[in-house]
mmCIF file of C-alpha atoms and ligand atoms in Angstrom:
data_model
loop_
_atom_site.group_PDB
_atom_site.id
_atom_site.type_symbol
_atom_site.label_atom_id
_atom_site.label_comp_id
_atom_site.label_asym_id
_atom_site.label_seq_id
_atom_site.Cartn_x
_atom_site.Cartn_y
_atom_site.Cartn_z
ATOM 1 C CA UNK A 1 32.800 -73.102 13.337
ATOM 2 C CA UNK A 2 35.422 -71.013 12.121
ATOM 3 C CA UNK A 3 38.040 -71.236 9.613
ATOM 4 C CA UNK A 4 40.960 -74.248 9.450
ATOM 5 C CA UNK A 5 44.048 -72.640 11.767
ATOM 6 C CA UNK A 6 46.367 -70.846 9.808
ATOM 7 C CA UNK A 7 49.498 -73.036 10.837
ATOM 8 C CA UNK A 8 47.579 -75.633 9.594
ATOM 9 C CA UNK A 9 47.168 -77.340 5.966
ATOM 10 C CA UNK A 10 43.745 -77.886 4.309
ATOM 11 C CA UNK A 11 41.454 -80.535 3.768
ATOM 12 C CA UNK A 12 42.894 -80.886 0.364
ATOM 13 C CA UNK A 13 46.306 -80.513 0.673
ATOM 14 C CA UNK A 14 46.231 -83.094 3.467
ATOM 15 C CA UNK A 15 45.558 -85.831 1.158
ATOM 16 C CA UNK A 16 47.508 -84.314 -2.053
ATOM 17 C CA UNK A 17 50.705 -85.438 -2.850
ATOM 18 C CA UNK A 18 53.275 -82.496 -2.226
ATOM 19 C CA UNK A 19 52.020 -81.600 1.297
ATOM 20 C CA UNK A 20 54.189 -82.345 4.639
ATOM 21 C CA UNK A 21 51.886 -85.184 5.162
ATOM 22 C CA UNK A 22 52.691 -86.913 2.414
ATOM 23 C CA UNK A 23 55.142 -88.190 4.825
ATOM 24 C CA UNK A 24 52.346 -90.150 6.488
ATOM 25 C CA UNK A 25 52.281 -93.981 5.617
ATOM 26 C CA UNK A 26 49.948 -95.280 3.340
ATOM 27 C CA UNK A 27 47.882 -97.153 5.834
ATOM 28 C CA UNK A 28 47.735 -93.731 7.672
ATOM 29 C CA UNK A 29 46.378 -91.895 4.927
ATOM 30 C CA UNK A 30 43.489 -94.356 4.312
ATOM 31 C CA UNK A 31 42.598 -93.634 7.957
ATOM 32 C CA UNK A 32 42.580 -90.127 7.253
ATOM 33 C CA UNK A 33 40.311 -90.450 3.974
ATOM 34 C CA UNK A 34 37.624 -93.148 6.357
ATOM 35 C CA UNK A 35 37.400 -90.449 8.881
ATOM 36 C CA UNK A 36 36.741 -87.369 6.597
ATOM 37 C CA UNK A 37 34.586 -89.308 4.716
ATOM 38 C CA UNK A 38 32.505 -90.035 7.850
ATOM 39 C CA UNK A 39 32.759 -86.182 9.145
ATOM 40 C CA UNK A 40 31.671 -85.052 5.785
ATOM 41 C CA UNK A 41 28.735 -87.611 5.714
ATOM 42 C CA UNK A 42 27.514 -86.294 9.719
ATOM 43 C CA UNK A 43 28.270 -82.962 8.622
ATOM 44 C CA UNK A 44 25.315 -83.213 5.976
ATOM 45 C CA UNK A 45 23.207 -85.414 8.072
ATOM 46 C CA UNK A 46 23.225 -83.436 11.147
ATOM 47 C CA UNK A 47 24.293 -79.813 10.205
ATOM 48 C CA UNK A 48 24.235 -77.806 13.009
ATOM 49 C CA UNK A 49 22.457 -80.732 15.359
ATOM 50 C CA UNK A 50 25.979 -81.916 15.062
ATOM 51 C CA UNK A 51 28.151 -81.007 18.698
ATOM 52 C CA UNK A 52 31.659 -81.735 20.079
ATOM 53 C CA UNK A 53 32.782 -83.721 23.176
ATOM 54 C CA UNK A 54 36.334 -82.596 24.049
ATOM 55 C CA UNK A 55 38.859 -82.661 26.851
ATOM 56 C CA UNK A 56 42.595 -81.474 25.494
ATOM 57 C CA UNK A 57 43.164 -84.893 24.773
ATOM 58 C CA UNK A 58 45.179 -86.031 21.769
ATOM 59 C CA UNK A 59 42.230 -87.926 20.119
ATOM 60 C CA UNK A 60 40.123 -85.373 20.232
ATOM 61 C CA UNK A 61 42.698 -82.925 19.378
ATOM 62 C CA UNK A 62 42.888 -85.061 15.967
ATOM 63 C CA UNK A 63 39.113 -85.350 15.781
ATOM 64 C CA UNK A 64 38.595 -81.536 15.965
ATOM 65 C CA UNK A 65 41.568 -80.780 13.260
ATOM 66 C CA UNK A 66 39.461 -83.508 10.926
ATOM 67 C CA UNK A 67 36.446 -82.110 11.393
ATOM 68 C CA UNK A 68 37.410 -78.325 10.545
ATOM 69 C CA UNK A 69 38.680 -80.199 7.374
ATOM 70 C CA UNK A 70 35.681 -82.106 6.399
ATOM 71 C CA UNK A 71 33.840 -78.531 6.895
ATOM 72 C CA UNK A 72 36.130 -76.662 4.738
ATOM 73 C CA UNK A 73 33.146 -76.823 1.982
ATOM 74 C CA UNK A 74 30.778 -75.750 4.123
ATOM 75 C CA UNK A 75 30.546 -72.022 4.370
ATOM 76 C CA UNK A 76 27.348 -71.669 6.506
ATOM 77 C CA UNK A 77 28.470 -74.677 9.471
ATOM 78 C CA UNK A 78 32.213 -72.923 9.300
ATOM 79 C CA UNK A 79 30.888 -69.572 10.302
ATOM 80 C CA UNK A 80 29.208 -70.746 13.191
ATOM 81 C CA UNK A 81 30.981 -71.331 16.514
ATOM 82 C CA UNK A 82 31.081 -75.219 17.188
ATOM 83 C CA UNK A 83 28.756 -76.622 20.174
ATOM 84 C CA UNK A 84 31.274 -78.342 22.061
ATOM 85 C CA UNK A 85 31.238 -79.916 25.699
ATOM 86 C CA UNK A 86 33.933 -80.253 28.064
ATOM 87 C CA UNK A 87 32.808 -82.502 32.012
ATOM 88 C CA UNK A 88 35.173 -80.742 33.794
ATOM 89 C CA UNK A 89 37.663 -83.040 36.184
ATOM 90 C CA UNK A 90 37.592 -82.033 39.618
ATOM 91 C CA UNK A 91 41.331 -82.168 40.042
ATOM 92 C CA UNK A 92 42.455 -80.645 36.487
ATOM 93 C CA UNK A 93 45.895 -79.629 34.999
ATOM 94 C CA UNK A 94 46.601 -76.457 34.467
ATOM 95 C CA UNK A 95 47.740 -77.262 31.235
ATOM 96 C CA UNK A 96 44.898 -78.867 30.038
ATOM 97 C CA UNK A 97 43.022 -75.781 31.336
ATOM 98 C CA UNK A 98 45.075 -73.819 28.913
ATOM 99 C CA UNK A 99 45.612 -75.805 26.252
ATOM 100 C CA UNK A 100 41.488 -76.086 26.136
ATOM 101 C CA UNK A 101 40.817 -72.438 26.424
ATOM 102 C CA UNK A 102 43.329 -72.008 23.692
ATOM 103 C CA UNK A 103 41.643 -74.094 21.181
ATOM 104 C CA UNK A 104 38.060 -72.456 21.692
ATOM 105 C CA UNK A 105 39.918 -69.396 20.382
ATOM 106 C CA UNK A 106 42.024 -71.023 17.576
ATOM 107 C CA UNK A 107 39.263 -73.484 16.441
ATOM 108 C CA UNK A 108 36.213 -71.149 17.186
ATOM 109 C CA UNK A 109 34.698 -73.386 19.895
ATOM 110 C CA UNK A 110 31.225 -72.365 21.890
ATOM 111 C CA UNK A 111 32.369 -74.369 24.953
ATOM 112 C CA UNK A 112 30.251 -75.042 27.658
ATOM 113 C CA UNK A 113 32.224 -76.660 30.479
ATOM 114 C CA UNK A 114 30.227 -78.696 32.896
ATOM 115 C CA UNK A 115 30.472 -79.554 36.777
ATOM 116 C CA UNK A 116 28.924 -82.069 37.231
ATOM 117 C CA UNK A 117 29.817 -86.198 36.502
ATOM 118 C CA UNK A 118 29.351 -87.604 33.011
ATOM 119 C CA UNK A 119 25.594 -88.613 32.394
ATOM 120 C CA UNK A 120 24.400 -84.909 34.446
ATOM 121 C CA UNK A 121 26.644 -82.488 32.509
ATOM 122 C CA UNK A 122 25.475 -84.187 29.647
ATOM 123 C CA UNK A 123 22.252 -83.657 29.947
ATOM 124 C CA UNK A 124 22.602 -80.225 31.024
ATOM 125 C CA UNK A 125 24.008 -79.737 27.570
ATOM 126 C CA UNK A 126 21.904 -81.022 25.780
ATOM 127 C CA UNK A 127 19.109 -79.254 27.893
ATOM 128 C CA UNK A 128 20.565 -75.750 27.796
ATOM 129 C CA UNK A 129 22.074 -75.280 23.940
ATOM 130 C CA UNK A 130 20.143 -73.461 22.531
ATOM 131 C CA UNK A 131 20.604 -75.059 19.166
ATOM 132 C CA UNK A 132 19.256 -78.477 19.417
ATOM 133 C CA UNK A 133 22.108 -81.141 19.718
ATOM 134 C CA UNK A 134 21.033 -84.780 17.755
ATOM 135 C CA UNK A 135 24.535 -85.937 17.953
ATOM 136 C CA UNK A 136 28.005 -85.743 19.461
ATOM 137 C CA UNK A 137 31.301 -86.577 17.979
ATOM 138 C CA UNK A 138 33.204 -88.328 20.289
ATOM 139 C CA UNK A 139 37.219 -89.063 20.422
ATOM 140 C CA UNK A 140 36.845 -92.763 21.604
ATOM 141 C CA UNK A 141 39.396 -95.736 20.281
ATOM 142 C CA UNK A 142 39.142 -99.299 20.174
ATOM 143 C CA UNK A 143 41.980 -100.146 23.042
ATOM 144 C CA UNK A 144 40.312 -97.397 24.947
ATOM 145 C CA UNK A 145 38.144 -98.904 28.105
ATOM 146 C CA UNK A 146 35.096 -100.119 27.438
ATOM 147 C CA UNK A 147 35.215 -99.567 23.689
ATOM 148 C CA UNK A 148 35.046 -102.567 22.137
ATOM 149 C CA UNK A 149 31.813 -102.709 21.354
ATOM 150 C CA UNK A 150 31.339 -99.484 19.677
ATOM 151 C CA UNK A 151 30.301 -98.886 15.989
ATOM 152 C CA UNK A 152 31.127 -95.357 13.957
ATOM 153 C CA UNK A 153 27.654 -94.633 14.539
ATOM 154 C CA UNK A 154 25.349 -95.318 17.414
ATOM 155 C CA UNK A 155 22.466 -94.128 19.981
ATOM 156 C CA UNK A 156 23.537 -93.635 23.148
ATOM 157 C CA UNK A 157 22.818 -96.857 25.646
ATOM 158 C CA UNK A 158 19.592 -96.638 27.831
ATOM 159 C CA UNK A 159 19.973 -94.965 30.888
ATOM 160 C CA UNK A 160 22.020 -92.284 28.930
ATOM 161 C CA UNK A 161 20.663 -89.136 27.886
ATOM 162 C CA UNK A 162 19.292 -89.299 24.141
ATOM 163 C CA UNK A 163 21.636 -88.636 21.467
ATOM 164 C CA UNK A 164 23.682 -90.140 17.865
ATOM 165 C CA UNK A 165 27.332 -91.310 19.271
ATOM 166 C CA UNK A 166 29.680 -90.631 16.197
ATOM 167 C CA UNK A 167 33.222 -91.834 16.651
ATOM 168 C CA UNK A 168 35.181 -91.070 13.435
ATOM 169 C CA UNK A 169 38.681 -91.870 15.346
ATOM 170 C CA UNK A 170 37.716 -95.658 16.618
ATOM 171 C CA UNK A 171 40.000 -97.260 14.523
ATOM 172 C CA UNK A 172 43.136 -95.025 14.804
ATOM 173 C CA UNK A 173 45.947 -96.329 16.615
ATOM 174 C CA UNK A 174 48.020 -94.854 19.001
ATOM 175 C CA UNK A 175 51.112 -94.573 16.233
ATOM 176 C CA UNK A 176 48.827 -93.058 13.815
ATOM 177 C CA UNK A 177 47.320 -90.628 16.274
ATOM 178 C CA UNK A 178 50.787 -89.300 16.805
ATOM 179 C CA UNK A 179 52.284 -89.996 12.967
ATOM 180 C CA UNK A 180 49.498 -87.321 12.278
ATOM 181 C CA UNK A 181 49.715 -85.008 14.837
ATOM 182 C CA UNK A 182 53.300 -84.444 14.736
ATOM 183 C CA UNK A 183 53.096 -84.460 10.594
ATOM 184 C CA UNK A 184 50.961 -81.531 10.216
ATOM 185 C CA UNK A 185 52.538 -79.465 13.649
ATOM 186 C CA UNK A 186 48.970 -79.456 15.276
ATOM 187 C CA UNK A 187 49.704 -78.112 18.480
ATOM 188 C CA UNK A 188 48.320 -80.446 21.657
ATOM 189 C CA UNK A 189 48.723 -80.145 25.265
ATOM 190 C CA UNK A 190 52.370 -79.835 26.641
ATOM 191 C CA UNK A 191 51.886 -82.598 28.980
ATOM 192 C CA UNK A 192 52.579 -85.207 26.218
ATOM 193 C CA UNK A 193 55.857 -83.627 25.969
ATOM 194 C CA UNK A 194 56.245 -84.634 29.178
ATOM 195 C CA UNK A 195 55.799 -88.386 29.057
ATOM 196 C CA UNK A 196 51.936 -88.615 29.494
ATOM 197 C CA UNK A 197 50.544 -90.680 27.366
ATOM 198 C CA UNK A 198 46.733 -90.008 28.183
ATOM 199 C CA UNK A 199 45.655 -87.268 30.549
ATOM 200 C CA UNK A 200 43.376 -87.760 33.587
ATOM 201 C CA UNK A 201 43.478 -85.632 36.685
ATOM 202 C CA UNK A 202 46.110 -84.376 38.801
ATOM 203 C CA UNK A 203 45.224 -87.505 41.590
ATOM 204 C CA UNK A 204 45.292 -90.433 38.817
ATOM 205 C CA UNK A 205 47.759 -88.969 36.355
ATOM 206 C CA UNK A 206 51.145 -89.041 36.183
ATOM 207 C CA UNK A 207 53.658 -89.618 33.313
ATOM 208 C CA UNK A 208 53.987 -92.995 32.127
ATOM 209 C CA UNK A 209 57.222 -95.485 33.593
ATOM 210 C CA UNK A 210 57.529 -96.778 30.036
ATOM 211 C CA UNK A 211 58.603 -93.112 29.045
ATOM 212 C CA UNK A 212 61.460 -92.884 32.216
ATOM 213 C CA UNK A 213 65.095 -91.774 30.866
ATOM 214 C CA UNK A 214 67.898 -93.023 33.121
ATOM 215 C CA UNK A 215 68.350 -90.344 35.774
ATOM 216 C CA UNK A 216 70.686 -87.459 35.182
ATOM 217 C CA UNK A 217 73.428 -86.376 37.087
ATOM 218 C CA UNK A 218 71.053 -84.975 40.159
ATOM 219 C CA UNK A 219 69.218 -88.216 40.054
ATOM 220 C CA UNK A 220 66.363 -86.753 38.683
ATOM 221 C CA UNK A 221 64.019 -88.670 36.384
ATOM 222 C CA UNK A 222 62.372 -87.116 33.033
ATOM 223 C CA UNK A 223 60.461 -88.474 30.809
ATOM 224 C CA UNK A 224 60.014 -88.993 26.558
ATOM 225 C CA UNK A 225 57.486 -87.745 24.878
ATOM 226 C CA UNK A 226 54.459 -89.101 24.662
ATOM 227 C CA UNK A 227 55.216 -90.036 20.932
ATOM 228 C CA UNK A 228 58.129 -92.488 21.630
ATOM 229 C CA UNK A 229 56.045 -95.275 23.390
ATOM 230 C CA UNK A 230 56.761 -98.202 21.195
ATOM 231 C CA UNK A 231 54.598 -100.359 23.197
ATOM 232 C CA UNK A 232 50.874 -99.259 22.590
ATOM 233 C CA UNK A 233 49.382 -101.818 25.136
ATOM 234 C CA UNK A 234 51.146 -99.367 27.553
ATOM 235 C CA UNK A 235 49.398 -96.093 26.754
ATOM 236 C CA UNK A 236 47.139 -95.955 29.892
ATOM 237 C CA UNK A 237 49.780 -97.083 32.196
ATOM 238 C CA UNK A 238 50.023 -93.379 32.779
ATOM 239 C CA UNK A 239 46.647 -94.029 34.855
ATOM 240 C CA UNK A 240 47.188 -94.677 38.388
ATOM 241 C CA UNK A 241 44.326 -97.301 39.359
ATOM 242 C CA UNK A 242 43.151 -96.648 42.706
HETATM 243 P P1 LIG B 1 43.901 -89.278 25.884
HETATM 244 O O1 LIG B 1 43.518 -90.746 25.936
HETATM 245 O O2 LIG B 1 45.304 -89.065 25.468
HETATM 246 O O3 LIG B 1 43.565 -88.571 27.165
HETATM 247 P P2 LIG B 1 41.491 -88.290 24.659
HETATM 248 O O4 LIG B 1 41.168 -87.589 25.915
HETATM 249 O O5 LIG B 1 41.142 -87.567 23.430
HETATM 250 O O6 LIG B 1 43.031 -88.645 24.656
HETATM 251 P P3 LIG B 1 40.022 -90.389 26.000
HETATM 252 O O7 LIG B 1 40.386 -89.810 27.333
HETATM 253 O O8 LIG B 1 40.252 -91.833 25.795
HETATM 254 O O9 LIG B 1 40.757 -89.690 24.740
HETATM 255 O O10 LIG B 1 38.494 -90.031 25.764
HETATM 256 C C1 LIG B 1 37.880 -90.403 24.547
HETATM 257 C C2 LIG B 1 36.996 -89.271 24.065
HETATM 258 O O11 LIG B 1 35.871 -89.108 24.946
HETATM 259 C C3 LIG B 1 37.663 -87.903 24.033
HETATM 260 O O12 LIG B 1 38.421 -87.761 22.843
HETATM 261 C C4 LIG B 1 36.456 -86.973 24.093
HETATM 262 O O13 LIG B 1 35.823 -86.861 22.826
HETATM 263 C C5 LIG B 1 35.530 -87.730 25.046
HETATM 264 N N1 LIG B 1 35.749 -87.326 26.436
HETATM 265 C C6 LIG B 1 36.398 -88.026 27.403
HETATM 266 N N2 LIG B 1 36.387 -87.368 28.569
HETATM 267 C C7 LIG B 1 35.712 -86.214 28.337
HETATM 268 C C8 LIG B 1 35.357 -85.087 29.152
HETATM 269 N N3 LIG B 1 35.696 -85.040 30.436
HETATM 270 N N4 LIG B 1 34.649 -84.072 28.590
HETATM 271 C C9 LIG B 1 34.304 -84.123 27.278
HETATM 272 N N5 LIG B 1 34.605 -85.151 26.468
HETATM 273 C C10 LIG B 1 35.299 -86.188 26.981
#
């Protein structure tokens, strides 16, 4: 793992008092100290048996940001490129295409990006790193599908190839995801500029109708940024169900 981006502000200014995010709320700051507190706590339990699932989202945008913070005392896991996996989707954006190939640069990501569905590119990681993986951080929220269930810390479910599921994010909300993000500049994928409010593919993405601005004088329709949905319930209306 390399070093925190420069744009960035450190582990320690994030939670001091005279940084830009002591703009964040209260409530959004304890979030902040559960989370690092969990990434520090994996980070000495695992070492470098500890990987990174990540697809350009927004929560795992936030999760990687965190997790070069809880490292920022670690000298020997931040010189090491992170082992992170990416299941490719078979109808990507470009822009999540670029906005992921820019943060294995920034962040100092060993990416491996698999073809194949969920359960076989998995295991192909795990198979071919060549530093055993025991577990995988994972950008999951309650309010996500099939997350309910889910604890900070768990094996993967039978059936599943063998790992440690770590999900330091699960209790973020959508408003604090973004109250962060936009509080400390971390640059995410351009698409939530656009009015999507999670990203899928090209065939089952599009921007979310909550986000629509009246039309402008050619009748064309843009949308808010992702940010400005007030109704969270709506966040994966941006997923068209086939
Ligand atoms: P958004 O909901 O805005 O797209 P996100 O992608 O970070 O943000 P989800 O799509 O809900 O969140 O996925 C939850 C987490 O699961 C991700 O943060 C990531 O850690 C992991 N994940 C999901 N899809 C993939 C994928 N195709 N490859 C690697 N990791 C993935």
């Amino acid at each position: 793992m390399v070093s925190t981006p420069a744009h960035s502000y450190h582990a320690r200014s994030l939670l001091s008092d005279d940084s830009p995010s002591s703009t964040i709320s209260s409530s959004t700051r304890s979030r902040l100290e559960e989370s690092l507190q969990l990434l520090r706590q994996v980070v000495e339990t695992y070492g470098e048996g500890l990987a990174l699932s990540f697809n350009g989202g927004k929560d795992c945008t936030l999760l990687l940001y965190l997790l070069c913070a809880a490292l920022e005392d670690s000298e020997t896991m931040r010189s090491k490129p992170l082992p992170t996996v990416y299941i490719t989707h078979n109808h990507p954006f470009n822009e999540v295409d670029e906005f992921i190939d820019q943060c294995v640069s920034r962040y100092g990501l060993s990416l491996a990006r698999e073809n194949e569905p969920m359960k076989e590119g998995l295991s192909h990681f795990l198979s071919s790193s060549p530093i055993p993986v025991q577990a995988i951080l994972v950008g999951i929220r309650f309010g996500d599908p099939y997350s309910s269930n889910l604890q900070d810390i768990q094996a993967t479910d039978r059936g599943w190839p063998v790992f440690t599921r770590i999900h330091p994010v699960l209790r973020w909300t959508h408003d604090e995801v973004w109250e962060v993000l936009r509080a400390i500049q971390l640059p995410y994928c351009s698409l939530y500029d656009h009015g999507y409010t999670s990203l899928g593919g090209t065939n089952d993405t599009r921007p979310n109708p909550a986000l629509a601005l009246p039309p402008n004088a050619q009748g064309v329709v843009e949308y808010a940024p992702a940010w400005k949905l007030t109704d969270s319930t709506k966040e994966r209306d941006c997923r068209v169900k086939k």
